[in-house]
JSON list of C-alpha atoms in Angstrom, two decimals:
[
{"chain": "A", "resi": 4, "resn": "ASP", "atom": "CA", "xyz": [117.71, 82.90, 94.24]},
{"chain": "A", "resi": 5, "resn": "THR", "atom": "CA", "xyz": [116.39, 82.33, 97.50]},
{"chain": "A", "resi": 6, "resn": "GLY", "atom": "CA", "xyz": [116.11, 86.13, 98.46]},
{"chain": "A", "resi": 7, "resn": "VAL", "atom": "CA", "xyz": [116.68, 87.26, 102.04]},
{"chain": "A", "resi": 8, "resn": "SER", "atom": "CA", "xyz": [115.20, 84.82, 104.79]},
{"chain": "A", "resi": 9, "resn": "GLN", "atom": "CA", "xyz": [114.42, 85.63, 108.38]},
{"chain": "A", "resi": 10, "resn": "ASP", "atom": "CA", "xyz": [113.87, 83.40, 111.20]},
{"chain": "A", "resi": 11, "resn": "PRO", "atom": "CA", "xyz": [111.50, 83.70, 113.15]},
{"chain": "A", "resi": 12, "resn": "ARG", "atom": "CA", "xyz": [109.13, 85.09, 111.23]},
{"chain": "A", "resi": 13, "resn": "HIS", "atom": "CA", "xyz": [106.76, 85.81, 114.37]},
{"chain": "A", "resi": 14, "resn": "LYS", "atom": "CA", "xyz": [108.14, 86.16, 118.33]},
{"chain": "A", "resi": 15, "resn": "ILE", "atom": "CA", "xyz": [106.19, 86.43, 121.50]},
{"chain": "A", "resi": 16, "resn": "THR", "atom": "CA", "xyz": [107.84, 87.27, 124.40]},
{"chain": "A", "resi": 17, "resn": "LYS", "atom": "CA", "xyz": [107.68, 88.40, 128.06]},
{"chain": "A", "resi": 18, "resn": "ARG", "atom": "CA", "xyz": [109.35, 91.08, 129.46]},
{"chain": "A", "resi": 19, "resn": "GLY", "atom": "CA", "xyz": [112.31, 91.19, 130.36]},
{"chain": "A", "resi": 20, "resn": "GLN", "atom": "CA", "xyz": [113.43, 87.91, 128.48]},
{"chain": "A", "resi": 21, "resn": "ASN", "atom": "CA", "xyz": [116.06, 87.58, 125.89]},
{"chain": "A", "resi": 22, "resn": "VAL", "atom": "CA", "xyz": [115.37, 87.00, 121.73]},
{"chain": "A", "resi": 23, "resn": "THR", "atom": "CA", "xyz": [117.57, 86.34, 119.06]},
{"chain": "A", "resi": 24, "resn": "PHE", "atom": "CA", "xyz": [116.81, 86.64, 115.23]},
{"chain": "A", "resi": 25, "resn": "ARG", "atom": "CA", "xyz": [118.63, 86.01, 112.17]},
{"chain": "A", "resi": 26, "resn": "CYS", "atom": "CA", "xyz": [119.28, 87.11, 108.58]},
{"chain": "A", "resi": 27, "resn": "ASP", "atom": "CA", "xyz": [120.45, 85.16, 105.72]},
{"chain": "A", "resi": 28, "resn": "PRO", "atom": "CA", "xyz": [121.18, 87.59, 103.43]},
{"chain": "A", "resi": 29, "resn": "ILE", "atom": "CA", "xyz": [121.14, 87.04, 99.35]},
{"chain": "A", "resi": 30, "resn": "SER", "atom": "CA", "xyz": [124.38, 85.06, 98.41]},
{"chain": "A", "resi": 31, "resn": "GLU", "atom": "CA", "xyz": [127.49, 87.21, 98.45]},
{"chain": "A", "resi": 32, "resn": "HIS", "atom": "CA", "xyz": [125.65, 90.30, 99.24]},
{"chain": "A", "resi": 33, "resn": "ASN", "atom": "CA", "xyz": [128.53, 92.25, 101.13]},
{"chain": "A", "resi": 34, "resn": "ARG", "atom": "CA", "xyz": [126.19, 94.98, 103.08]},
{"chain": "A", "resi": 35, "resn": "LEU", "atom": "CA", "xyz": [123.94, 94.09, 105.11]},
{"chain": "A", "resi": 36, "resn": "TYR", "atom": "CA", "xyz": [121.03, 95.81, 107.16]},
{"chain": "A", "resi": 37, "resn": "TRP", "atom": "CA", "xyz": [118.73, 95.67, 110.15]},
{"chain": "A", "resi": 38, "resn": "TYR", "atom": "CA", "xyz": [115.91, 98.03, 110.12]},
{"chain": "A", "resi": 39, "resn": "ARG", "atom": "CA", "xyz": [112.95, 98.05, 113.20]},
{"chain": "A", "resi": 40, "resn": "GLN", "atom": "CA", "xyz": [109.31, 98.99, 111.77]},
{"chain": "A", "resi": 41, "resn": "THR", "atom": "CA", "xyz": [106.22, 100.01, 114.32]},
{"chain": "A", "resi": 42, "resn": "LEU", "atom": "CA", "xyz": [102.78, 100.30, 113.55]},
{"chain": "A", "resi": 43, "resn": "GLY", "atom": "CA", "xyz": [101.86, 103.18, 111.21]},
{"chain": "A", "resi": 44, "resn": "GLN", "atom": "CA", "xyz": [105.89, 104.07, 110.50]},
{"chain": "A", "resi": 45, "resn": "GLY", "atom": "CA", "xyz": [108.12, 103.56, 107.97]},
{"chain": "A", "resi": 46, "resn": "PRO", "atom": "CA", "xyz": [111.25, 101.41, 108.82]},
{"chain": "A", "resi": 47, "resn": "GLU", "atom": "CA", "xyz": [114.20, 102.76, 110.98]},
{"chain": "A", "resi": 48, "resn": "PHE", "atom": "CA", "xyz": [117.46, 102.25, 110.09]},
{"chain": "A", "resi": 49, "resn": "LEU", "atom": "CA", "xyz": [119.19, 100.43, 113.13]},
{"chain": "A", "resi": 50, "resn": "THR", "atom": "CA", "xyz": [123.01, 99.08, 112.26]},
{"chain": "A", "resi": 51, "resn": "TYR", "atom": "CA", "xyz": [124.60, 97.57, 109.41]},
{"chain": "A", "resi": 52, "resn": "PHE", "atom": "CA", "xyz": [127.68, 94.90, 108.08]},
{"chain": "A", "resi": 53, "resn": "GLN", "atom": "CA", "xyz": [129.94, 95.03, 105.39]},
{"chain": "A", "resi": 54, "resn": "ASN", "atom": "CA", "xyz": [131.13, 91.96, 105.51]},
{"chain": "A", "resi": 55, "resn": "GLU", "atom": "CA", "xyz": [132.09, 91.17, 109.08]},
{"chain": "A", "resi": 56, "resn": "ALA", "atom": "CA", "xyz": [131.97, 94.61, 110.32]},
{"chain": "A", "resi": 57, "resn": "GLN", "atom": "CA", "xyz": [129.80, 96.42, 111.78]},
{"chain": "A", "resi": 58, "resn": "LEU", "atom": "CA", "xyz": [130.09, 100.14, 110.49]},
{"chain": "A", "resi": 59, "resn": "GLU", "atom": "CA", "xyz": [127.25, 102.54, 111.61]},
{"chain": "A", "resi": 60, "resn": "LYS", "atom": "CA", "xyz": [124.49, 101.98, 114.46]},
{"chain": "A", "resi": 61, "resn": "SER", "atom": "CA", "xyz": [121.98, 104.32, 115.06]},
{"chain": "A", "resi": 62, "resn": "ARG", "atom": "CA", "xyz": [120.98, 105.85, 118.46]},
{"chain": "A", "resi": 63, "resn": "LEU", "atom": "CA", "xyz": [118.00, 103.79, 118.22]},
{"chain": "A", "resi": 64, "resn": "LEU", "atom": "CA", "xyz": [120.39, 101.02, 118.86]},
{"chain": "A", "resi": 65, "resn": "SER", "atom": "CA", "xyz": [120.51, 101.03, 122.89]},
{"chain": "A", "resi": 66, "resn": "ASP", "atom": "CA", "xyz": [122.82, 99.14, 124.73]},
{"chain": "A", "resi": 67, "resn": "ARG", "atom": "CA", "xyz": [120.54, 96.20, 125.25]},
{"chain": "A", "resi": 68, "resn": "PHE", "atom": "CA", "xyz": [120.70, 95.35, 120.97]},
{"chain": "A", "resi": 69, "resn": "SER", "atom": "CA", "xyz": [123.87, 93.65, 119.58]},
{"chain": "A", "resi": 70, "resn": "ALA", "atom": "CA", "xyz": [123.97, 92.64, 116.36]},
{"chain": "A", "resi": 71, "resn": "GLU", "atom": "CA", "xyz": [126.55, 90.23, 114.55]},
{"chain": "A", "resi": 72, "resn": "ARG", "atom": "CA", "xyz": [127.85, 88.82, 111.49]},
{"chain": "A", "resi": 73, "resn": "PRO", "atom": "CA", "xyz": [130.81, 86.60, 112.15]},
{"chain": "A", "resi": 74, "resn": "LYS", "atom": "CA", "xyz": [131.70, 85.03, 108.87]},
{"chain": "A", "resi": 75, "resn": "GLY", "atom": "CA", "xyz": [130.11, 88.05, 106.97]},
{"chain": "A", "resi": 76, "resn": "SER", "atom": "CA", "xyz": [127.44, 85.71, 106.10]},
{"chain": "A", "resi": 77, "resn": "PHE", "atom": "CA", "xyz": [124.25, 85.30, 108.09]},
{"chain": "A", "resi": 78, "resn": "SER", "atom": "CA", "xyz": [124.03, 87.89, 111.00]},
{"chain": "A", "resi": 79, "resn": "THR", "atom": "CA", "xyz": [122.08, 87.70, 114.22]},
{"chain": "A", "resi": 80, "resn": "LEU", "atom": "CA", "xyz": [120.10, 90.42, 116.06]},
{"chain": "A", "resi": 81, "resn": "GLU", "atom": "CA", "xyz": [119.54, 90.08, 119.84]},
{"chain": "A", "resi": 82, "resn": "ILE", "atom": "CA", "xyz": [117.72, 92.51, 122.05]},
{"chain": "A", "resi": 83, "resn": "GLN", "atom": "CA", "xyz": [118.63, 91.45, 125.86]},
{"chain": "A", "resi": 84, "resn": "ARG", "atom": "CA", "xyz": [115.94, 92.21, 128.76]},
{"chain": "A", "resi": 85, "resn": "THR", "atom": "CA", "xyz": [113.39, 92.89, 126.31]},
{"chain": "A", "resi": 86, "resn": "GLU", "atom": "CA", "xyz": [110.69, 95.77, 127.29]},
{"chain": "A", "resi": 87, "resn": "GLN", "atom": "CA", "xyz": [107.13, 96.24, 125.84]},
{"chain": "A", "resi": 88, "resn": "GLY", "atom": "CA", "xyz": [108.36, 99.27, 123.63]},
{"chain": "A", "resi": 89, "resn": "ASP", "atom": "CA", "xyz": [110.76, 96.63, 122.00]},
{"chain": "A", "resi": 90, "resn": "SER", "atom": "CA", "xyz": [107.65, 95.19, 119.80]},
{"chain": "A", "resi": 91, "resn": "ALA", "atom": "CA", "xyz": [107.75, 96.01, 116.48]},
{"chain": "A", "resi": 92, "resn": "MET", "atom": "CA", "xyz": [108.50, 94.51, 113.03]},
{"chain": "A", "resi": 93, "resn": "TYR", "atom": "CA", "xyz": [112.52, 93.49, 112.55]},
{"chain": "A", "resi": 94, "resn": "LEU", "atom": "CA", "xyz": [113.74, 93.57, 108.99]},
{"chain": "A", "resi": 95, "resn": "CYS", "atom": "CA", "xyz": [117.22, 92.57, 107.38]},
{"chain": "A", "resi": 96, "resn": "ALA", "atom": "CA", "xyz": [118.14, 93.99, 104.03]},
{"chain": "A", "resi": 97, "resn": "SER", "atom": "CA", "xyz": [121.21, 92.93, 101.92]},
{"chain": "A", "resi": 98, "resn": "SER", "atom": "CA", "xyz": [123.02, 94.89, 99.20]},
{"chain": "A", "resi": 99, "resn": "GLN", "atom": "CA", "xyz": [125.76, 93.46, 96.68]},
{"chain": "A", "resi": 100, "resn": "GLY", "atom": "CA", "xyz": [127.39, 96.82, 96.35]},
{"chain": "A", "resi": 101, "resn": "THR", "atom": "CA", "xyz": [128.67, 99.22, 98.70]},
{"chain": "A", "resi": 102, "resn": "THR", "atom": "CA", "xyz": [127.34, 102.54, 97.94]},
{"chain": "A", "resi": 103, "resn": "PRO", "atom": "CA", "xyz": [123.91, 104.24, 99.42]},
{"chain": "A", "resi": 104, "resn": "THR", "atom": "CA", "xyz": [122.21, 103.75, 96.18]},
{"chain": "A", "resi": 105, "resn": "ASP", "atom": "CA", "xyz": [122.84, 100.17, 95.71]},
{"chain": "A", "resi": 106, "resn": "THR", "atom": "CA", "xyz": [119.62, 98.13, 95.82]},
{"chain": "A", "resi": 107, "resn": "GLN", "atom": "CA", "xyz": [118.69, 97.03, 99.33]},
{"chain": "A", "resi": 108, "resn": "TYR", "atom": "CA", "xyz": [116.59, 93.96, 98.94]},
{"chain": "A", "resi": 109, "resn": "PHE", "atom": "CA", "xyz": [114.77, 93.23, 102.48]},
{"chain": "A", "resi": 110, "resn": "GLY", "atom": "CA", "xyz": [113.51, 89.92, 104.05]},
{"chain": "A", "resi": 111, "resn": "PRO", "atom": "CA", "xyz": [110.02, 89.59, 105.08]},
{"chain": "A", "resi": 112, "resn": "GLY", "atom": "CA", "xyz": [110.70, 90.29, 109.10]},
{"chain": "A", "resi": 113, "resn": "THR", "atom": "CA", "xyz": [110.52, 89.29, 112.09]},
{"chain": "A", "resi": 114, "resn": "ARG", "atom": "CA", "xyz": [107.70, 90.39, 113.61]},
{"chain": "A", "resi": 115, "resn": "LEU", "atom": "CA", "xyz": [108.01, 90.84, 117.76]},
{"chain": "A", "resi": 116, "resn": "THR", "atom": "CA", "xyz": [105.60, 91.16, 120.43]},
{"chain": "A", "resi": 117, "resn": "VAL", "atom": "CA", "xyz": [106.78, 91.73, 123.74]},
{"chain": "A", "resi": 118, "resn": "LEU", "atom": "CA", "xyz": [103.84, 90.65, 126.54]},
{"chain": "B", "resi": 25, "resn": "ALA", "atom": "CA", "xyz": [119.81, 116.32, 107.97]},
{"chain": "B", "resi": 26, "resn": "GLN", "atom": "CA", "xyz": [117.61, 114.29, 105.70]},
{"chain": "B", "resi": 27, "resn": "SER", "atom": "CA", "xyz": [113.88, 113.91, 105.84]},
{"chain": "B", "resi": 28, "resn": "VAL", "atom": "CA", "xyz": [111.05, 113.00, 103.38]},
{"chain": "B", "resi": 29, "resn": "THR", "atom": "CA", "xyz": [107.08, 113.72, 104.15]},
{"chain": "B", "resi": 30, "resn": "GLN", "atom": "CA", "xyz": [104.52, 111.81, 102.63]},
{"chain": "B", "resi": 31, "resn": "LEU", "atom": "CA", "xyz": [101.81, 114.12, 102.19]},
{"chain": "B", "resi": 32, "resn": "ASP", "atom": "CA", "xyz": [98.88, 111.10, 102.19]},
{"chain": "B", "resi": 33, "resn": "SER", "atom": "CA", "xyz": [98.66, 108.88, 104.66]},
{"chain": "B", "resi": 34, "resn": "HIS", "atom": "CA", "xyz": [95.63, 106.64, 102.59]},
{"chain": "B", "resi": 35, "resn": "VAL", "atom": "CA", "xyz": [94.79, 106.97, 98.79]},
{"chain": "B", "resi": 36, "resn": "SER", "atom": "CA", "xyz": [91.79, 105.80, 97.26]},
{"chain": "B", "resi": 37, "resn": "VAL", "atom": "CA", "xyz": [91.37, 105.02, 93.78]},
{"chain": "B", "resi": 38, "resn": "SER", "atom": "CA", "xyz": [88.96, 102.93, 91.21]},
{"chain": "B", "resi": 39, "resn": "GLU", "atom": "CA", "xyz": [90.84, 100.47, 89.19]},
{"chain": "B", "resi": 40, "resn": "GLY", "atom": "CA", "xyz": [91.77, 102.21, 85.99]},
{"chain": "B", "resi": 41, "resn": "THR", "atom": "CA", "xyz": [92.14, 105.38, 87.43]},
{"chain": "B", "resi": 42, "resn": "PRO", "atom": "CA", "xyz": [95.84, 107.42, 87.49]},
{"chain": "B", "resi": 43, "resn": "VAL", "atom": "CA", "xyz": [97.37, 107.42, 91.27]},
{"chain": "B", "resi": 44, "resn": "LEU", "atom": "CA", "xyz": [99.34, 110.17, 92.27]},
{"chain": "B", "resi": 45, "resn": "LEU", "atom": "CA", "xyz": [101.38, 109.41, 95.52]},
{"chain": "B", "resi": 46, "resn": "ARG", "atom": "CA", "xyz": [103.10, 112.83, 96.83]},
{"chain": "B", "resi": 47, "resn": "CYS", "atom": "CA", "xyz": [106.17, 112.37, 98.47]},
{"chain": "B", "resi": 48, "resn": "ASN", "atom": "CA", "xyz": [108.33, 115.92, 99.50]},
{"chain": "B", "resi": 49, "resn": "TYR", "atom": "CA", "xyz": [112.20, 115.67, 100.91]},
{"chain": "B", "resi": 50, "resn": "SER", "atom": "CA", "xyz": [114.14, 117.67, 102.75]},
{"chain": "B", "resi": 51, "resn": "SER", "atom": "CA", "xyz": [118.18, 117.55, 102.20]},
{"chain": "B", "resi": 52, "resn": "SER", "atom": "CA", "xyz": [121.16, 119.92, 102.51]},
{"chain": "B", "resi": 53, "resn": "TYR", "atom": "CA", "xyz": [122.33, 117.95, 99.64]},
{"chain": "B", "resi": 54, "resn": "SER", "atom": "CA", "xyz": [121.98, 116.42, 96.27]},
{"chain": "B", "resi": 55, "resn": "PRO", "atom": "CA", "xyz": [119.91, 113.40, 97.22]},
{"chain": "B", "resi": 56, "resn": "SER", "atom": "CA", "xyz": [118.99, 109.99, 96.12]},
{"chain": "B", "resi": 57, "resn": "LEU", "atom": "CA", "xyz": [115.65, 109.32, 96.30]},
{"chain": "B", "resi": 58, "resn": "PHE", "atom": "CA", "xyz": [113.57, 105.65, 96.20]},
{"chain": "B", "resi": 59, "resn": "TRP", "atom": "CA", "xyz": [110.00, 104.27, 96.49]},
{"chain": "B", "resi": 60, "resn": "TYR", "atom": "CA", "xyz": [109.62, 101.18, 97.80]},
{"chain": "B", "resi": 61, "resn": "VAL", "atom": "CA", "xyz": [106.39, 98.80, 98.16]},
{"chain": "B", "resi": 62, "resn": "GLN", "atom": "CA", "xyz": [105.14, 97.19, 100.75]},
{"chain": "B", "resi": 63, "resn": "HIS", "atom": "CA", "xyz": [102.64, 94.16, 100.31]},
{"chain": "B", "resi": 64, "resn": "PRO", "atom": "CA", "xyz": [100.52, 92.42, 103.08]},
{"chain": "B", "resi": 65, "resn": "ASN", "atom": "CA", "xyz": [103.33, 89.57, 104.51]},
{"chain": "B", "resi": 66, "resn": "LYS", "atom": "CA", "xyz": [105.52, 90.26, 101.61]},
{"chain": "B", "resi": 67, "resn": "GLY", "atom": "CA", "xyz": [108.96, 92.12, 101.86]},
{"chain": "B", "resi": 68, "resn": "LEU", "atom": "CA", "xyz": [109.89, 95.39, 101.08]},
{"chain": "B", "resi": 69, "resn": "GLN", "atom": "CA", "xyz": [110.29, 95.59, 96.85]},
{"chain": "B", "resi": 70, "resn": "LEU", "atom": "CA", "xyz": [112.10, 98.52, 95.33]},
{"chain": "B", "resi": 71, "resn": "LEU", "atom": "CA", "xyz": [109.73, 100.20, 92.68]},
{"chain": "B", "resi": 72, "resn": "LEU", "atom": "CA", "xyz": [112.48, 102.73, 91.49]},
{"chain": "B", "resi": 73, "resn": "LYS", "atom": "CA", "xyz": [114.59, 105.03, 92.44]},
{"chain": "B", "resi": 74, "resn": "TYR", "atom": "CA", "xyz": [116.49, 108.41, 91.19]},
{"chain": "B", "resi": 75, "resn": "THR", "atom": "CA", "xyz": [120.55, 108.86, 91.35]},
{"chain": "B", "resi": 76, "resn": "SER", "atom": "CA", "xyz": [120.72, 112.26, 89.99]},
{"chain": "B", "resi": 77, "resn": "ALA", "atom": "CA", "xyz": [120.40, 110.94, 86.12]},
{"chain": "B", "resi": 78, "resn": "ALA", "atom": "CA", "xyz": [117.58, 111.27, 83.85]},
{"chain": "B", "resi": 79, "resn": "THR", "atom": "CA", "xyz": [114.82, 113.30, 86.28]},
{"chain": "B", "resi": 80, "resn": "LEU", "atom": "CA", "xyz": [111.82, 111.19, 85.10]},
{"chain": "B", "resi": 81, "resn": "VAL", "atom": "CA", "xyz": [112.21, 107.59, 86.59]},
{"chain": "B", "resi": 82, "resn": "LYS", "atom": "CA", "xyz": [110.34, 104.64, 85.42]},
{"chain": "B", "resi": 83, "resn": "GLY", "atom": "CA", "xyz": [109.96, 101.60, 87.58]},
{"chain": "B", "resi": 84, "resn": "ILE", "atom": "CA", "xyz": [108.31, 98.51, 87.67]},
{"chain": "B", "resi": 85, "resn": "ASN", "atom": "CA", "xyz": [104.69, 97.49, 86.83]},
{"chain": "B", "resi": 86, "resn": "GLY", "atom": "CA", "xyz": [104.06, 100.83, 85.62]},
{"chain": "B", "resi": 87, "resn": "PHE", "atom": "CA", "xyz": [105.40, 103.31, 87.79]},
{"chain": "B", "resi": 88, "resn": "GLU", "atom": "CA", "xyz": [107.34, 106.53, 87.51]},
{"chain": "B", "resi": 89, "resn": "ALA", "atom": "CA", "xyz": [108.31, 109.34, 89.28]},
{"chain": "B", "resi": 90, "resn": "GLU", "atom": "CA", "xyz": [109.79, 112.85, 88.53]},
{"chain": "B", "resi": 91, "resn": "PHE", "atom": "CA", "xyz": [112.10, 114.23, 90.47]},
{"chain": "B", "resi": 92, "resn": "LYS", "atom": "CA", "xyz": [111.29, 118.13, 91.12]},
{"chain": "B", "resi": 93, "resn": "LYS", "atom": "CA", "xyz": [114.48, 119.99, 92.98]},
{"chain": "B", "resi": 94, "resn": "SER", "atom": "CA", "xyz": [112.78, 123.37, 92.38]},
{"chain": "B", "resi": 95, "resn": "GLU", "atom": "CA", "xyz": [109.55, 121.60, 94.23]},
{"chain": "B", "resi": 96, "resn": "THR", "atom": "CA", "xyz": [111.58, 119.49, 96.12]},
{"chain": "B", "resi": 97, "resn": "SER", "atom": "CA", "xyz": [109.14, 117.00, 95.51]},
{"chain": "B", "resi": 98, "resn": "PHE", "atom": "CA", "xyz": [109.21, 113.03, 94.46]},
{"chain": "B", "resi": 99, "resn": "HIS", "atom": "CA", "xyz": [105.62, 112.31, 93.30]},
{"chain": "B", "resi": 100, "resn": "LEU", "atom": "CA", "xyz": [105.09, 108.72, 92.38]},
{"chain": "B", "resi": 101, "resn": "THR", "atom": "CA", "xyz": [102.55, 108.13, 89.49]},
{"chain": "B", "resi": 102, "resn": "LYS", "atom": "CA", "xyz": [100.76, 105.09, 87.33]},
{"chain": "B", "resi": 103, "resn": "PRO", "atom": "CA", "xyz": [98.29, 106.08, 84.47]},
{"chain": "B", "resi": 104, "resn": "SER", "atom": "CA", "xyz": [95.69, 103.08, 85.32]},
{"chain": "B", "resi": 105, "resn": "ALA", "atom": "CA", "xyz": [95.71, 101.74, 88.78]},
{"chain": "B", "resi": 106, "resn": "HIS", "atom": "CA", "xyz": [95.38, 97.69, 88.76]},
{"chain": "B", "resi": 107, "resn": "MET", "atom": "CA", "xyz": [93.82, 95.70, 91.43]},
{"chain": "B", "resi": 108, "resn": "SER", "atom": "CA", "xyz": [97.14, 94.45, 92.65]},
{"chain": "B", "resi": 109, "resn": "ASP", "atom": "CA", "xyz": [98.49, 97.99, 93.02]},
{"chain": "B", "resi": 110, "resn": "ALA", "atom": "CA", "xyz": [96.75, 98.09, 96.59]},
{"chain": "B", "resi": 111, "resn": "ALA", "atom": "CA", "xyz": [99.32, 98.07, 98.90]},
{"chain": "B", "resi": 112, "resn": "GLU", "atom": "CA", "xyz": [101.76, 100.08, 101.15]},
{"chain": "B", "resi": 113, "resn": "TYR", "atom": "CA", "xyz": [104.11, 102.65, 99.11]},
{"chain": "B", "resi": 114, "resn": "PHE", "atom": "CA", "xyz": [107.25, 104.14, 101.03]},
{"chain": "B", "resi": 115, "resn": "CYS", "atom": "CA", "xyz": [109.20, 107.21, 99.66]},
{"chain": "B", "resi": 116, "resn": "VAL", "atom": "CA", "xyz": [113.16, 106.82, 100.63]},
{"chain": "B", "resi": 117, "resn": "VAL", "atom": "CA", "xyz": [115.70, 109.09, 100.60]},
{"chain": "B", "resi": 118, "resn": "THR", "atom": "CA", "xyz": [119.68, 108.80, 101.39]},
{"chain": "B", "resi": 119, "resn": "LEU", "atom": "CA", "xyz": [122.58, 111.21, 100.91]},
{"chain": "B", "resi": 120, "resn": "GLY", "atom": "CA", "xyz": [125.34, 110.69, 99.03]},
{"chain": "B", "resi": 121, "resn": "GLY", "atom": "CA", "xyz": [128.18, 108.94, 101.42]},
{"chain": "B", "resi": 122, "resn": "TYR", "atom": "CA", "xyz": [126.12, 107.76, 103.88]},
{"chain": "B", "resi": 123, "resn": "SER", "atom": "CA", "xyz": [124.67, 104.30, 103.74]},
{"chain": "B", "resi": 124, "resn": "THR", "atom": "CA", "xyz": [121.30, 104.56, 105.75]},
{"chain": "B", "resi": 125, "resn": "LEU", "atom": "CA", "xyz": [117.78, 105.05, 104.39]},
{"chain": "B", "resi": 126, "resn": "THR", "atom": "CA", "xyz": [115.31, 107.26, 106.18]},
{"chain": "B", "resi": 127, "resn": "PHE", "atom": "CA", "xyz": [112.04, 106.28, 105.16]},
{"chain": "B", "resi": 128, "resn": "GLY", "atom": "CA", "xyz": [108.85, 107.99, 104.90]},
{"chain": "B", "resi": 129, "resn": "LYS", "atom": "CA", "xyz": [105.82, 107.22, 106.94]},
{"chain": "B", "resi": 130, "resn": "GLY", "atom": "CA", "xyz": [103.96, 105.36, 104.03]},
{"chain": "B", "resi": 131, "resn": "THR", "atom": "CA", "xyz": [100.95, 105.92, 101.93]},
{"chain": "B", "resi": 132, "resn": "MET", "atom": "CA", "xyz": [98.37, 103.14, 101.82]},
{"chain": "B", "resi": 133, "resn": "LEU", "atom": "CA", "xyz": [97.07, 102.75, 97.94]},
{"chain": "B", "resi": 134, "resn": "LEU", "atom": "CA", "xyz": [93.66, 101.22, 98.17]},
{"chain": "B", "resi": 135, "resn": "VAL", "atom": "CA", "xyz": [92.17, 100.41, 94.84]},
{"chain": "B", "resi": 136, "resn": "SER", "atom": "CA", "xyz": [88.25, 99.81, 94.58]},
{"chain": "B", "resi": 137, "resn": "PRO", "atom": "CA", "xyz": [86.98, 97.42, 91.44]}
]
């Protein structure tokens, strides 16, 4: 069991650049979630997929953010025209079941710094 | 709407003494509640969860939490702290039918020798 993996672990970019993060969930997990965590705060939900379908998006997910899970396996989160306020830890989680109480397994996160 | 309030941003204990991390929730419906732990440079890990079964929930590493509806609380306890318990702890709530988790701001647990 390799757990949830995320790549890269760290990303430094200049304001206005585009960035893309990748998440590989635990094999055969149906649901995949993205969260954002800023300093001193708990993670905040961004969006989630069930298989390849994106079922819910938070109001936090502005038009500059897009997420995909094309084959129901790995997922990518892209941020276009990055802003300094996008600096945060981006977390991915996956779960096997389809209910709210199914355990979500988290990856180590991608830390984004926008200069 | 659902929310959780973690009453302490930092808790300091000595190794071998009890741990109490406090959490109050707000929910219009019967919630499911969780505690997650985050060690530095590691992913969030589930400690325990309450899903409307037994109100006293036992988790990993000797932690337990009690759901008290009358007090809208879900405090996390451990009888004896270990140095390896030093980490950040998050209280989390979700509603039946919703798949989003709402996290508290976290409580940093510091354990001194």
